[in-house]
Tab-separated table of C-alpha atoms and ligand atoms in Angstrom:
chain	number	residue	atom	x	y	z
A	20	PHE	CA	189.581	91.637	86.750
A	21	LEU	CA	186.229	93.047	85.595
A	22	GLY	CA	185.899	89.925	83.484
A	23	THR	CA	188.014	87.921	81.147
A	24	ASN	CA	185.363	87.695	78.368
A	25	MET	CA	187.082	85.470	75.710
A	26	ALA	CA	190.792	85.652	76.943
A	27	GLN	CA	191.081	81.854	77.570
A	28	ARG	CA	189.239	80.917	74.436
A	29	VAL	CA	191.105	79.429	71.431
A	30	ALA	CA	191.558	80.360	67.935
A	31	THR	CA	189.406	77.629	66.454
A	32	ALA	CA	186.529	76.261	68.199
A	33	ASP	CA	185.211	72.853	67.345
A	34	GLY	CA	181.444	72.995	67.042
A	35	GLY	CA	180.880	69.167	66.652
A	36	ASN	CA	182.409	67.941	63.508
A	37	LYS	CA	182.567	71.262	61.786
A	38	LYS	CA	185.458	73.579	62.060
A	39	THR	CA	184.471	77.166	62.782
A	40	SER	CA	186.778	80.017	62.473
A	41	ARG	CA	186.917	83.012	64.846
A	42	VAL	CA	185.922	86.450	64.071
A	43	ARG	CA	189.005	88.740	64.194
A	44	VAL	CA	188.310	91.932	65.920
A	45	ALA	CA	189.995	95.156	65.248
A	46	VAL	CA	189.231	98.598	67.020
A	47	ARG	CA	189.796	101.889	65.267
A	48	LEU	CA	189.680	105.043	67.265
A	49	ARG	CA	189.084	108.235	65.148
A	50	PRO	CA	190.921	111.510	65.570
A	51	TYR	CA	189.570	113.914	68.426
A	52	MET	CA	187.203	116.498	67.065
A	53	GLY	CA	186.959	119.749	69.081
A	54	LYS	CA	183.498	120.683	67.840
A	55	LEU	CA	182.104	117.477	69.480
A	56	ASP	CA	183.596	118.418	72.812
A	57	GLU	CA	181.501	121.465	73.693
A	58	LYS	CA	182.449	121.264	77.430
A	59	ASN	CA	186.101	120.966	76.440
A	60	GLU	CA	186.473	117.712	78.432
A	61	GLY	CA	189.312	116.286	76.383
A	62	LEU	CA	189.574	112.535	75.641
A	63	CYS	CA	188.237	109.757	77.603
A	64	VAL	CA	189.925	106.845	75.598
A	65	ARG	CA	193.311	106.337	74.290
A	66	GLY	CA	195.515	103.712	72.577
A	67	LEU	CA	198.367	102.193	74.482
A	68	ASP	CA	199.919	99.774	71.783
A	69	SER	CA	198.858	97.790	68.620
A	70	GLN	CA	196.503	95.712	70.627
A	71	ASN	CA	195.516	97.497	73.704
A	72	LEU	CA	193.568	100.613	74.715
A	73	GLU	CA	192.235	102.281	77.853
A	74	ILE	CA	189.166	104.029	78.751
A	75	ILE	CA	188.248	105.961	81.988
A	76	ASN	CA	186.201	103.770	84.475
A	77	TRP	CA	183.039	105.642	85.011
A	78	ARG	CA	182.654	103.946	88.249
A	79	ASN	CA	185.763	105.366	89.702
A	80	ALA	CA	187.690	107.992	87.718
A	81	THR	CA	190.923	107.237	89.353
A	82	GLU	CA	190.869	103.950	87.367
A	83	THR	CA	191.119	103.053	83.729
A	84	VAL	CA	189.579	100.079	81.957
A	85	LYS	CA	192.289	98.240	79.764
A	86	TYR	CA	191.079	96.231	76.593
A	87	HIS	CA	192.857	93.792	74.587
A	88	PHE	CA	191.950	93.132	70.798
A	89	ASP	CA	193.358	91.411	67.800
A	90	VAL	CA	194.465	94.521	66.528
A	91	PHE	CA	194.093	98.520	67.654
A	92	HIS	CA	194.308	101.185	65.109
A	93	GLY	CA	195.101	104.355	66.667
A	94	GLU	CA	193.889	107.820	65.469
A	95	GLN	CA	196.884	108.414	63.207
A	96	THR	CA	196.108	105.164	61.321
A	97	THR	CA	195.634	105.785	57.521
A	98	GLN	CA	192.930	104.123	55.384
A	99	GLN	CA	195.698	102.304	53.524
A	100	GLU	CA	196.986	100.742	57.017
A	101	VAL	CA	193.526	99.685	57.915
A	102	PHE	CA	193.098	97.939	54.397
A	103	LEU	CA	196.665	96.387	54.600
A	104	SER	CA	196.091	94.893	58.126
A	105	SER	CA	192.396	93.933	58.367
A	106	VAL	CA	191.081	93.425	54.905
A	107	LYS	CA	193.684	92.584	52.313
A	108	PRO	CA	194.742	89.309	53.639
A	109	VAL	CA	191.332	87.788	53.282
A	110	LEU	CA	190.684	88.708	49.749
A	111	PRO	CA	192.798	85.920	47.898
A	112	HIS	CA	190.192	83.537	49.552
A	113	ILE	CA	187.376	84.574	47.730
A	114	LEU	CA	189.112	83.601	44.248
A	115	ASN	CA	189.113	80.106	45.614
A	116	GLY	CA	185.468	79.654	46.185
A	117	GLN	CA	185.565	80.891	49.949
A	118	ASN	CA	183.504	83.556	51.626
A	119	ALA	CA	184.554	86.487	53.665
A	120	SER	CA	182.877	89.410	55.423
A	121	VAL	CA	184.101	92.725	56.722
A	122	PHE	CA	181.949	94.738	59.130
A	123	ALA	CA	182.340	98.247	60.485
A	124	TYR	CA	180.756	98.245	63.865
A	125	GLY	CA	180.323	101.380	66.339
A	126	PRO	CA	178.279	104.346	67.377
A	127	THR	CA	176.925	107.015	64.607
A	128	GLY	CA	179.667	109.505	64.309
A	129	ALA	CA	182.706	107.231	65.321
A	130	GLY	CA	183.730	106.495	61.541
A	131	LYS	CA	182.150	103.486	60.134
A	132	THR	CA	181.391	105.079	56.837
A	133	HIS	CA	184.705	106.740	56.756
A	134	THR	CA	186.381	103.355	57.228
A	135	MET	CA	184.205	101.413	54.780
A	136	LEU	CA	183.595	104.108	52.047
A	137	GLY	CA	185.782	107.048	52.849
A	138	SER	CA	186.222	110.048	50.512
A	139	SER	CA	187.845	110.487	47.200
A	140	GLU	CA	191.015	111.834	48.936
A	141	GLN	CA	190.784	109.128	51.474
A	142	PRO	CA	189.122	106.064	49.914
A	143	GLY	CA	188.064	103.314	52.418
A	144	VAL	CA	187.920	99.649	52.594
A	145	ILE	CA	185.260	99.268	49.833
A	146	PRO	CA	187.012	100.936	46.910
A	147	ARG	CA	190.344	99.385	47.897
A	148	ALA	CA	188.943	95.972	48.307
A	149	VAL	CA	187.201	96.101	45.030
A	150	ARG	CA	190.397	97.408	43.107
A	151	GLU	CA	192.456	94.608	44.710
A	152	VAL	CA	189.898	91.813	43.807
A	153	PHE	CA	190.391	93.188	40.153
A	154	LYS	CA	194.046	93.139	40.440
A	155	LEU	CA	194.197	89.567	42.018
A	156	VAL	CA	192.009	88.210	39.107
A	157	LYS	CA	194.214	89.741	36.410
A	158	ALA	CA	197.426	88.486	37.964
A	159	LYS	CA	195.769	84.808	37.904
A	160	ASP	CA	197.840	82.455	35.487
A	161	GLU	CA	196.094	81.512	32.429
A	162	GLY	CA	197.659	78.037	32.691
A	163	GLU	CA	195.645	77.293	35.821
A	164	GLY	CA	192.879	76.879	33.572
A	165	TRP	CA	189.944	79.010	35.187
A	166	GLU	CA	187.941	81.777	33.864
A	167	TYR	CA	186.858	84.399	36.245
A	168	SER	CA	183.774	86.671	36.537
A	169	ILE	CA	183.137	89.267	38.964
A	170	GLY	CA	179.647	90.665	39.891
A	171	MET	CA	178.151	92.764	42.702
A	172	SER	CA	174.785	93.390	44.521
A	173	TYR	CA	173.997	96.195	47.012
A	174	LEU	CA	171.344	95.969	49.456
A	175	GLU	CA	170.076	97.476	52.821
A	176	ILE	CA	168.558	95.940	55.712
A	177	TYR	CA	166.263	98.609	57.280
A	178	ASN	CA	163.595	97.701	59.946
A	179	GLU	CA	164.231	93.970	59.371
A	180	LYS	CA	163.295	94.457	55.521
A	181	VAL	CA	165.770	93.525	52.889
A	182	LEU	CA	165.869	96.324	50.198
A	183	ASP	CA	167.827	96.316	46.683
A	184	LEU	CA	169.931	99.395	46.440
A	185	LEU	CA	170.577	98.653	42.830
A	186	SER	CA	166.901	98.670	42.060
A	187	PRO	CA	165.300	101.646	43.824
A	188	GLY	CA	161.719	101.227	44.962
A	189	SER	CA	161.918	97.546	45.162
A	190	GLN	CA	160.070	95.502	47.975
A	191	ASP	CA	161.216	93.543	51.039
A	192	LEU	CA	163.070	90.474	49.378
A	193	PRO	CA	163.198	86.990	50.882
A	194	ILE	CA	166.351	85.290	51.963
A	195	ARG	CA	166.630	81.655	51.156
A	196	GLU	CA	169.048	78.562	51.536
A	197	ASP	CA	169.884	76.203	48.711
A	198	LYS	CA	170.376	72.523	49.018
A	199	ASP	CA	174.276	73.213	49.419
A	200	LYS	CA	173.582	75.649	52.370
A	201	ASN	CA	174.366	78.656	50.214
A	202	ILE	CA	172.347	81.686	51.200
A	203	LEU	CA	170.558	83.653	48.420
A	204	ILE	CA	168.040	86.374	47.743
A	205	PRO	CA	165.947	85.502	44.803
A	206	GLY	CA	165.036	88.763	42.894
A	207	LEU	CA	168.162	90.723	44.105
A	208	THR	CA	170.005	92.627	41.291
A	209	HIS	CA	173.273	91.091	40.497
A	210	THR	CA	175.302	92.975	38.005
A	211	THR	CA	178.478	91.752	36.225
A	212	ILE	CA	181.310	94.203	36.582
A	213	SER	CA	184.367	94.318	34.372
A	214	SER	CA	186.465	96.830	35.721
A	215	PHE	CA	186.787	99.093	38.970
A	216	SER	CA	185.058	102.111	36.930
A	217	ASP	CA	182.453	99.745	35.923
A	218	PHE	CA	181.952	99.214	39.743
A	219	ASP	CA	181.933	102.874	40.546
A	220	LYS	CA	179.275	103.540	38.008
A	221	HIS	CA	176.760	101.233	39.715
A	222	PHE	CA	177.935	101.856	43.227
A	223	ILE	CA	178.203	105.539	43.333
A	224	PRO	CA	174.654	106.459	42.389
A	225	ALA	CA	173.206	103.881	44.632
A	226	SER	CA	175.187	105.042	47.728
A	227	LEU	CA	174.310	108.593	46.984
A	228	ASN	CA	170.737	107.573	46.878
A	229	ARG	CA	171.048	106.248	50.231
A	230	THR	CA	172.915	109.181	51.689
A	231	THR	CA	170.240	111.581	50.298
A	232	ALA	CA	167.345	109.803	51.560
A	233	SER	CA	169.017	109.581	54.916
A	234	THR	CA	168.585	113.335	55.578
A	235	LYS	CA	164.945	113.215	54.666
A	236	LEU	CA	164.123	109.987	56.785
A	237	ASN	CA	165.713	110.911	60.039
A	238	GLN	CA	169.219	109.785	59.366
A	239	ARG	CA	168.055	106.563	57.937
A	240	SER	CA	171.800	105.656	57.121
A	241	SER	CA	172.518	105.442	60.920
A	242	ARG	CA	169.631	103.037	61.448
A	243	SER	CA	170.046	100.764	58.453
A	244	HIS	CA	172.749	98.065	57.524
A	245	ALA	CA	174.226	98.896	53.961
A	246	ILE	CA	175.610	95.525	52.434
A	247	LEU	CA	177.752	95.286	49.504
A	248	LEU	CA	178.239	91.839	47.990
A	249	ILE	CA	181.187	91.219	45.678
A	250	LYS	CA	180.827	87.720	44.085
A	251	VAL	CA	183.741	85.919	42.235
A	252	VAL	CA	182.752	83.008	40.093
A	253	ARG	CA	185.359	80.911	38.494
A	254	THR	CA	184.877	78.191	35.782
A	255	GLN	CA	187.177	75.524	34.807
A	256	ARG	CA	187.950	75.637	31.076
A	257	ALA	CA	188.394	71.974	30.984
A	258	LEU	CA	185.325	69.671	30.147
A	259	SER	CA	184.073	69.111	33.590
A	260	HIS	CA	183.540	73.028	33.681
A	261	ARG	CA	183.806	72.964	37.593
A	262	GLN	CA	182.511	76.119	39.079
A	263	GLN	CA	183.399	77.741	42.298
A	264	THR	CA	181.856	80.899	43.884
A	265	GLY	CA	183.440	83.249	46.612
A	266	LYS	CA	181.570	85.882	48.344
A	267	LEU	CA	182.784	89.060	49.855
A	268	TYR	CA	180.344	91.040	52.157
A	269	LEU	CA	181.616	94.623	52.876
A	270	VAL	CA	179.051	95.863	55.667
A	271	ASP	CA	178.431	99.449	57.041
A	272	LEU	CA	176.366	98.486	60.060
A	273	ALA	CA	173.767	100.699	61.776
A	274	GLY	CA	174.857	102.721	64.664
A	275	SER	CA	175.351	100.661	67.741
A	276	GLU	CA	174.056	103.552	70.115
A	277	ASP	CA	170.959	102.729	71.877
A	278	ASN	CA	168.340	105.063	70.602
A	279	ARG	CA	165.857	104.291	73.278
A	280	ARG	CA	168.106	106.410	75.787
A	281	THR	CA	167.674	109.539	73.640
A	282	GLY	CA	164.006	109.484	74.194
A	283	ASN	CA	162.940	108.681	70.709
A	284	GLN	CA	159.216	107.713	70.394
A	285	GLY	CA	156.648	105.976	68.170
A	286	ILE	CA	157.973	104.907	64.620
A	287	ARG	CA	161.539	105.781	65.498
A	288	LEU	CA	161.432	103.726	68.641
A	289	LYS	CA	159.845	100.669	66.682
A	290	GLU	CA	163.041	101.208	64.119
A	291	SER	CA	165.661	101.257	66.496
A	292	GLY	CA	164.157	98.204	68.165
A	293	ALA	CA	164.349	96.330	64.812
A	294	ILE	CA	167.767	97.661	64.217
A	295	ASN	CA	168.841	96.357	67.606
A	296	LEU	CA	167.537	92.957	66.655
A	297	SER	CA	169.958	92.560	63.757
A	298	LEU	CA	172.832	94.184	65.702
A	299	PHE	CA	171.883	92.355	68.970
A	300	THR	CA	171.789	89.027	67.147
A	301	LEU	CA	175.166	89.773	65.296
A	302	SER	CA	176.830	90.274	68.753
A	303	LYS	CA	175.273	86.966	69.929
A	304	VAL	CA	176.530	85.333	66.715
A	305	VAL	CA	180.014	86.646	66.919
A	306	ASP	CA	180.191	85.789	70.601
A	307	SER	CA	179.094	82.209	69.920
A	308	LEU	CA	181.613	81.944	67.009
A	309	ASN	CA	184.428	83.108	69.196
A	310	SER	CA	183.414	80.721	72.145
A	311	ALA	CA	185.584	77.669	72.798
A	312	THR	CA	182.680	75.473	73.618
A	313	ALA	CA	180.142	74.145	71.046
A	314	VAL	CA	177.105	76.491	71.352
A	315	ARG	CA	174.292	76.912	68.803
A	316	VAL	CA	175.023	80.045	66.672
A	317	PRO	CA	171.664	81.984	66.333
A	318	TYR	CA	172.036	82.936	62.789
A	319	ARG	CA	168.296	82.483	62.063
A	320	ASP	CA	167.242	85.090	64.734
A	321	SER	CA	167.563	88.209	62.479
A	322	LYS	CA	167.783	89.130	58.931
A	323	LEU	CA	171.427	90.248	58.875
A	324	THR	CA	172.758	87.301	60.484
A	325	ARG	CA	170.592	84.860	58.335
A	326	LEU	CA	172.019	86.569	55.109
A	327	LEU	CA	175.439	86.349	56.342
A	328	GLN	CA	175.232	82.710	57.712
A	329	ASP	CA	177.393	81.274	54.784
A	330	SER	CA	179.877	84.079	55.015
A	331	LEU	CA	180.495	84.692	59.005
A	332	GLY	CA	182.057	81.930	60.884
A	333	GLY	CA	182.119	78.372	59.511
A	334	SER	CA	184.896	78.193	56.870
A	335	ALA	CA	184.538	81.933	56.244
A	336	HIS	CA	187.012	84.668	57.009
A	337	SER	CA	185.528	87.428	59.058
A	338	VAL	CA	186.749	90.776	60.325
A	339	MET	CA	184.919	93.230	62.472
A	340	ILE	CA	186.173	96.718	62.692
A	341	THR	CA	184.857	98.531	65.818
A	342	ASN	CA	184.933	102.156	65.258
A	343	ILE	CA	184.946	104.338	68.386
A	344	ALA	CA	185.340	108.141	69.167
A	345	PRO	CA	187.409	109.741	71.825
A	346	GLU	CA	185.262	112.424	73.040
A	347	TYR	CA	183.283	112.242	76.332
A	348	LYS	CA	179.837	112.592	74.659
A	349	TYR	CA	180.349	109.067	73.230
A	350	TYR	CA	181.463	107.640	76.525
A	351	PHE	CA	178.641	105.100	77.209
A	352	ASP	CA	178.430	104.102	73.570
A	353	THR	CA	182.130	103.539	73.373
A	354	PHE	CA	181.908	101.611	76.714
A	355	THR	CA	179.155	99.293	75.187
A	356	ALA	CA	180.951	98.839	71.761
A	357	LEU	CA	184.097	97.829	73.387
A	358	ASN	CA	182.450	95.394	75.906
A	359	PHE	CA	180.855	93.779	72.822
A	360	ALA	CA	184.207	93.635	70.881
A	361	ALA	CA	186.792	92.841	73.480
A	362	LYS	CA	188.706	89.808	73.923
A	363	SER	CA	189.480	90.540	77.582
A	364	LYS	CA	189.393	93.718	79.883
A	365	LEU	CA	191.201	94.633	83.076
A	366	ILE	CA	190.678	97.342	85.474
A	367	VAL	CA	194.036	99.425	86.006
A	368	ASN	CA	194.337	101.529	89.105
A	369	LYS	CA	195.782	104.659	87.867
A	370	PRO	CA	194.652	107.970	86.940
A	371	PHE	CA	193.784	108.753	83.172
A	372	THR	CA	196.222	111.475	82.300
A	373	ARG	CA	195.208	113.849	79.585
A	374	GLU	CA	198.647	114.617	78.230
A	375	THR	CA	197.650	113.465	74.674
A	376	VAL	CA	194.742	115.943	74.149
A	377	ALA	CA	194.677	116.309	70.612
A	378	VAL	CA	195.757	120.002	70.237
A	379	PRO	CA	199.349	119.271	69.014
A	380	VAL	CA	198.121	115.988	67.135
A	381	LEU	CA	195.823	117.233	64.692
A	382	PRO	CA	198.053	119.263	62.433
A	383	VAL	CA	200.218	116.239	62.096
A	384	LYS	CA	197.210	114.175	61.352
A	385	ARG	CA	196.289	116.494	58.584
A	386	ALA	CA	199.661	116.508	56.967
A	387	ARG	CA	199.459	112.725	56.701
A	388	ASP	CA	196.164	112.725	55.142
A	389	ASP	CA	197.402	115.268	52.557
A	390	HIS	CA	200.226	112.998	51.925
A	391	GLU	CA	197.869	110.002	51.607
A	392	ALA	CA	195.629	111.992	49.201
A	393	GLY	CA	198.607	112.598	47.175
A	394	GLY	CA	198.243	109.093	45.603
A	395	SER	CA	199.575	106.311	47.709
A	396	ASP	CA	196.281	104.775	46.923
A	397	SER	CA	197.241	101.228	46.645
B	26	ADP	P1	179.495	106.938	61.140
B	26	ADP	O1	179.480	106.398	59.655
B	26	ADP	O2	180.153	105.923	62.141
B	26	ADP	O3	178.186	107.555	61.580
B	26	ADP	P2	181.400	108.695	59.948
B	26	ADP	O4	182.250	107.699	59.017
B	26	ADP	O5	180.329	109.510	59.176
B	26	ADP	O6	180.735	108.142	61.142
B	26	ADP	O7	182.295	109.716	60.496
B	26	ADP	C1	181.991	110.970	61.352
B	26	ADP	C2	182.926	112.023	60.955
B	26	ADP	O8	184.283	111.888	61.403
B	26	ADP	C3	182.907	112.307	59.410
B	26	ADP	O9	182.962	113.622	59.154
B	26	ADP	C4	184.186	111.630	59.172
B	26	ADP	O10	184.804	112.204	57.875
B	26	ADP	C5	184.983	111.818	60.283
B	26	ADP	N1	186.043	110.716	60.486
B	26	ADP	C6	185.736	109.589	60.924
B	26	ADP	N2	186.796	108.654	60.948
B	26	ADP	C7	187.870	109.459	60.705
B	26	ADP	C8	189.306	109.227	60.674
B	26	ADP	N3	189.906	108.153	61.017
B	26	ADP	N4	190.033	110.249	60.151
B	26	ADP	C9	189.533	111.624	59.843
B	26	ADP	N5	188.193	111.836	59.943
B	26	ADP	C10	187.301	110.799	60.451
B	27	MG	MG1	177.727	106.156	58.623
């Protein structure tokens, strides 16, 4: 054993008198891309089954390291399958005043934005989740006596600054906690939305702004955390007018690669340091939440974890989708990302065979995507 990380730890940790729930960890391997494999080295990682994968052991190429997760999504997995298995099950809770968060973690180029946003042909978690929330609200029985309202905010954490993406040019916003321990951002734009197209109308220009800016500002998108908040408020029609708020955070995290290794200097080094603070703290928070022993969860150590304090762990439902790439040029970043996400790992003493090099796989993958684009959207 290299280490058994969290293998022995149980599903619910009792941190004093408060029940905390584990963060579910899924890994998604994107398809092999020949153009990213200049030296034609093939794959260094591959899936084994629906919970396990293996990667070549750099210390000894005759060995592989095998990792175990809650879910493993192989390179053939469709957007629809990722949504159904990792995201859809948590959505009903936000109609009942509970909170949830979904993160895409992993190195730049491994598929975080593909997973969260996707494209018009292959929509990702965000459009599917928003459609599903509207569907769930419509399906609610009038007889239960609640009225529902759906709203959105969209923000970015860049260099430990909180920026409103629905109000371009806004300044760093403060994060506060109210007397009921709800986290809020005074001054953040919150827009009521009445349909999916209403959502799109606000979301698309804001995310385009972010992508366009990114090419000008040294791939800003790979160094900032993009955070979409969908809030469902329900109010009881009866006289007490009880109100419950459920929050869903959908987060495309900054790239997990260590920018220091690539020799960045000056402002860029400072930026990556700051990003590392939020990502580094997130890893400590997830580790504490998934630990069986009662430990302090260091939410307050970064902006990202402070913002997510009421929606990550505790009574919230959280899923982390770790995106990884199979080419050798990502090897060390993949290794680091897996070590963060793994429930356990094991060294297996057998050579890594390359029989699944993607040449025969890619056409099959394309055919599947075309089929998916043909309208199996939900
Ligand atoms: P990241 O956001 O992590 O930097 P991207 O989502 O931009 O990575 O993905 C990098 C490239 O790989 C993009 O061209 C994207 O379309 C492609 N890609 C990522 N994941 C998949 C996948 N599961 N299937 C097909 N293409 C993918
Ligand atoms: Mg991206």
